[in-house]
């Protein structure tokens, strides 16, 4: 998955938002939902509208919603899905 404002491979140029999301991706594929949810929550908390693309935040929220669903935290998953 490529982000709209994030094309650089140099990790020094990534915001915390993208760094946390990148770290969560392998955990999602490994179905390590609790660890993925924690990183995705950190990504959401570190989102900076000036530096990070709003549509990318939606992708992170959708991913966190899926993790919350798998953790049987349905109400929280629904909030993120909205």
Short mmCIF file of the C-alpha atoms (twelve columns), coordinates in Angstrom:
data_MODEL
# 
_entry.id   MODEL 
# 
loop_
_atom_site.group_PDB 
_atom_site.id 
_atom_site.type_symbol 
_atom_site.label_atom_id 
_atom_site.label_alt_id 
_atom_site.label_comp_id 
_atom_site.label_asym_id 
_atom_site.label_seq_id 
_atom_site.Cartn_x 
_atom_site.Cartn_y 
_atom_site.Cartn_z 
_atom_site.pdbx_PDB_model_num 
ATOM 1  C CA . UNK A 1  0.000   0.000   0.000  1 
ATOM 2  C CA . UNK A 2  1.414   3.360   -0.994 1 
ATOM 3  C CA . UNK A 3  0.399   6.540   0.724  1 
ATOM 4  C CA . UNK A 4  -0.364  9.631   -1.277 1 
ATOM 5  C CA . UNK A 5  2.107   11.960  0.452  1 
ATOM 6  C CA . UNK A 6  4.652   9.323   1.407  1 
ATOM 7  C CA . UNK A 7  6.814   8.071   -1.405 1 
ATOM 8  C CA . UNK A 8  10.228  8.306   0.229  1 
ATOM 9  C CA . UNK A 9  12.084  5.263   1.446  1 
ATOM 10 C CA . UNK A 10 14.229  7.265   3.856  1 
ATOM 11 C CA . UNK A 11 12.745  6.558   7.295  1 
ATOM 12 C CA . UNK A 12 14.142  9.846   8.625  1 
ATOM 13 C CA . UNK A 13 11.574  11.641  6.469  1 
ATOM 14 C CA . UNK A 14 8.566   9.618   7.655  1 
ATOM 15 C CA . UNK A 15 6.264   11.109  10.227 1 
ATOM 16 C CA . UNK A 16 5.432   9.100   13.338 1 
ATOM 17 C CA . UNK A 17 1.996   8.482   11.827 1 
ATOM 18 C CA . UNK A 18 3.441   6.573   8.866  1 
ATOM 19 C CA . UNK A 19 6.111   4.868   10.949 1 
ATOM 20 C CA . UNK A 20 3.523   3.414   13.338 1 
ATOM 21 C CA . UNK A 21 1.301   2.330   10.453 1 
ATOM 22 C CA . UNK A 22 4.214   0.667   8.652  1 
ATOM 23 C CA . UNK A 23 5.091   -1.258  11.822 1 
ATOM 24 C CA . UNK A 24 1.483   -2.413  12.206 1 
ATOM 25 C CA . UNK A 25 1.157   -3.925  8.710  1 
ATOM 26 C CA . UNK A 26 3.117   -7.143  9.341  1 
ATOM 27 C CA . UNK A 27 1.252   -7.607  12.617 1 
ATOM 28 C CA . UNK A 28 -2.068  -7.361  10.792 1 
ATOM 29 C CA . UNK A 29 -0.999  -10.025 8.300  1 
ATOM 30 C CA . UNK A 30 0.209   -12.203 11.192 1 
ATOM 31 C CA . UNK A 31 -3.156  -11.670 12.931 1 
ATOM 32 C CA . UNK A 32 -1.476  -10.183 15.998 1 
ATOM 33 C CA . UNK A 33 -4.469  -7.958  16.574 1 
ATOM 34 C CA . UNK A 34 -3.624  -6.574  20.010 1 
ATOM 35 C CA . UNK A 35 -0.147  -5.393  19.015 1 
ATOM 36 C CA . UNK A 36 -1.455  -4.038  15.706 1 
ATOM 37 C CA . UNK A 37 -4.236  -2.127  17.470 1 
ATOM 38 C CA . UNK A 38 -1.753  -0.483  19.818 1 
ATOM 39 C CA . UNK A 39 0.443   0.709   16.943 1 
ATOM 40 C CA . UNK A 40 -2.551  1.864   14.927 1 
ATOM 41 C CA . UNK A 41 -3.813  3.820   17.945 1 
ATOM 42 C CA . UNK A 42 -0.406  5.477   18.217 1 
ATOM 43 C CA . UNK A 43 -0.614  6.340   14.522 1 
ATOM 44 C CA . UNK A 44 -4.026  7.959   14.971 1 
ATOM 45 C CA . UNK A 45 -2.800  9.896   18.008 1 
ATOM 46 C CA . UNK A 46 0.254   11.166  16.120 1 
ATOM 47 C CA . UNK A 47 -1.657  12.230  12.994 1 
ATOM 48 C CA . UNK A 48 -0.736  15.782  11.930 1 
ATOM 49 C CA . UNK A 49 -3.101  17.267  9.310  1 
ATOM 50 C CA . UNK A 50 -0.378  19.651  8.115  1 
ATOM 51 C CA . UNK A 51 2.071   16.825  7.291  1 
ATOM 52 C CA . UNK A 52 -0.094  13.709  6.867  1 
ATOM 53 C CA . UNK A 53 -2.772  13.091  4.225  1 
ATOM 54 C CA . UNK A 54 -6.340  12.944  5.630  1 
ATOM 55 C CA . UNK A 55 -7.253  10.004  3.392  1 
ATOM 56 C CA . UNK A 56 -4.353  8.056   4.886  1 
ATOM 57 C CA . UNK A 57 -5.852  8.561   8.341  1 
ATOM 58 C CA . UNK A 58 -9.023  6.915   7.043  1 
ATOM 59 C CA . UNK A 59 -6.997  3.879   5.983  1 
ATOM 60 C CA . UNK A 60 -5.434  3.641   9.436  1 
ATOM 61 C CA . UNK A 61 -8.843  3.965   11.095 1 
ATOM 62 C CA . UNK A 62 -10.211 1.184   8.876  1 
ATOM 63 C CA . UNK A 63 -7.283  -1.037  9.801  1 
ATOM 64 C CA . UNK A 64 -7.752  -0.292  13.484 1 
ATOM 65 C CA . UNK A 65 -11.461 -1.016  13.130 1 
ATOM 66 C CA . UNK A 66 -10.627 -4.460  11.740 1 
ATOM 67 C CA . UNK A 67 -8.182  -5.137  14.589 1 
ATOM 68 C CA . UNK A 68 -10.753 -4.058  17.169 1 
ATOM 69 C CA . UNK A 69 -13.361 -6.299  15.547 1 
ATOM 70 C CA . UNK A 70 -11.023 -9.293  15.807 1 
ATOM 71 C CA . UNK A 71 -10.415 -8.420  19.464 1 
ATOM 72 C CA . UNK A 72 -14.209 -8.585  19.935 1 
ATOM 73 C CA . UNK A 73 -14.338 -4.861  20.755 1 
ATOM 74 C CA . UNK A 74 -17.255 -4.358  18.432 1 
ATOM 75 C CA . UNK A 75 -18.510 -0.979  19.661 1 
ATOM 76 C CA . UNK A 76 -15.066 0.594   19.312 1 
ATOM 77 C CA . UNK A 77 -14.674 -1.008  15.874 1 
ATOM 78 C CA . UNK A 78 -17.942 0.580   14.770 1 
ATOM 79 C CA . UNK A 79 -16.813 4.015   15.930 1 
ATOM 80 C CA . UNK A 80 -13.646 3.775   13.831 1 
ATOM 81 C CA . UNK A 81 -15.611 2.428   10.873 1 
ATOM 82 C CA . UNK A 82 -17.873 5.481   10.857 1 
# 
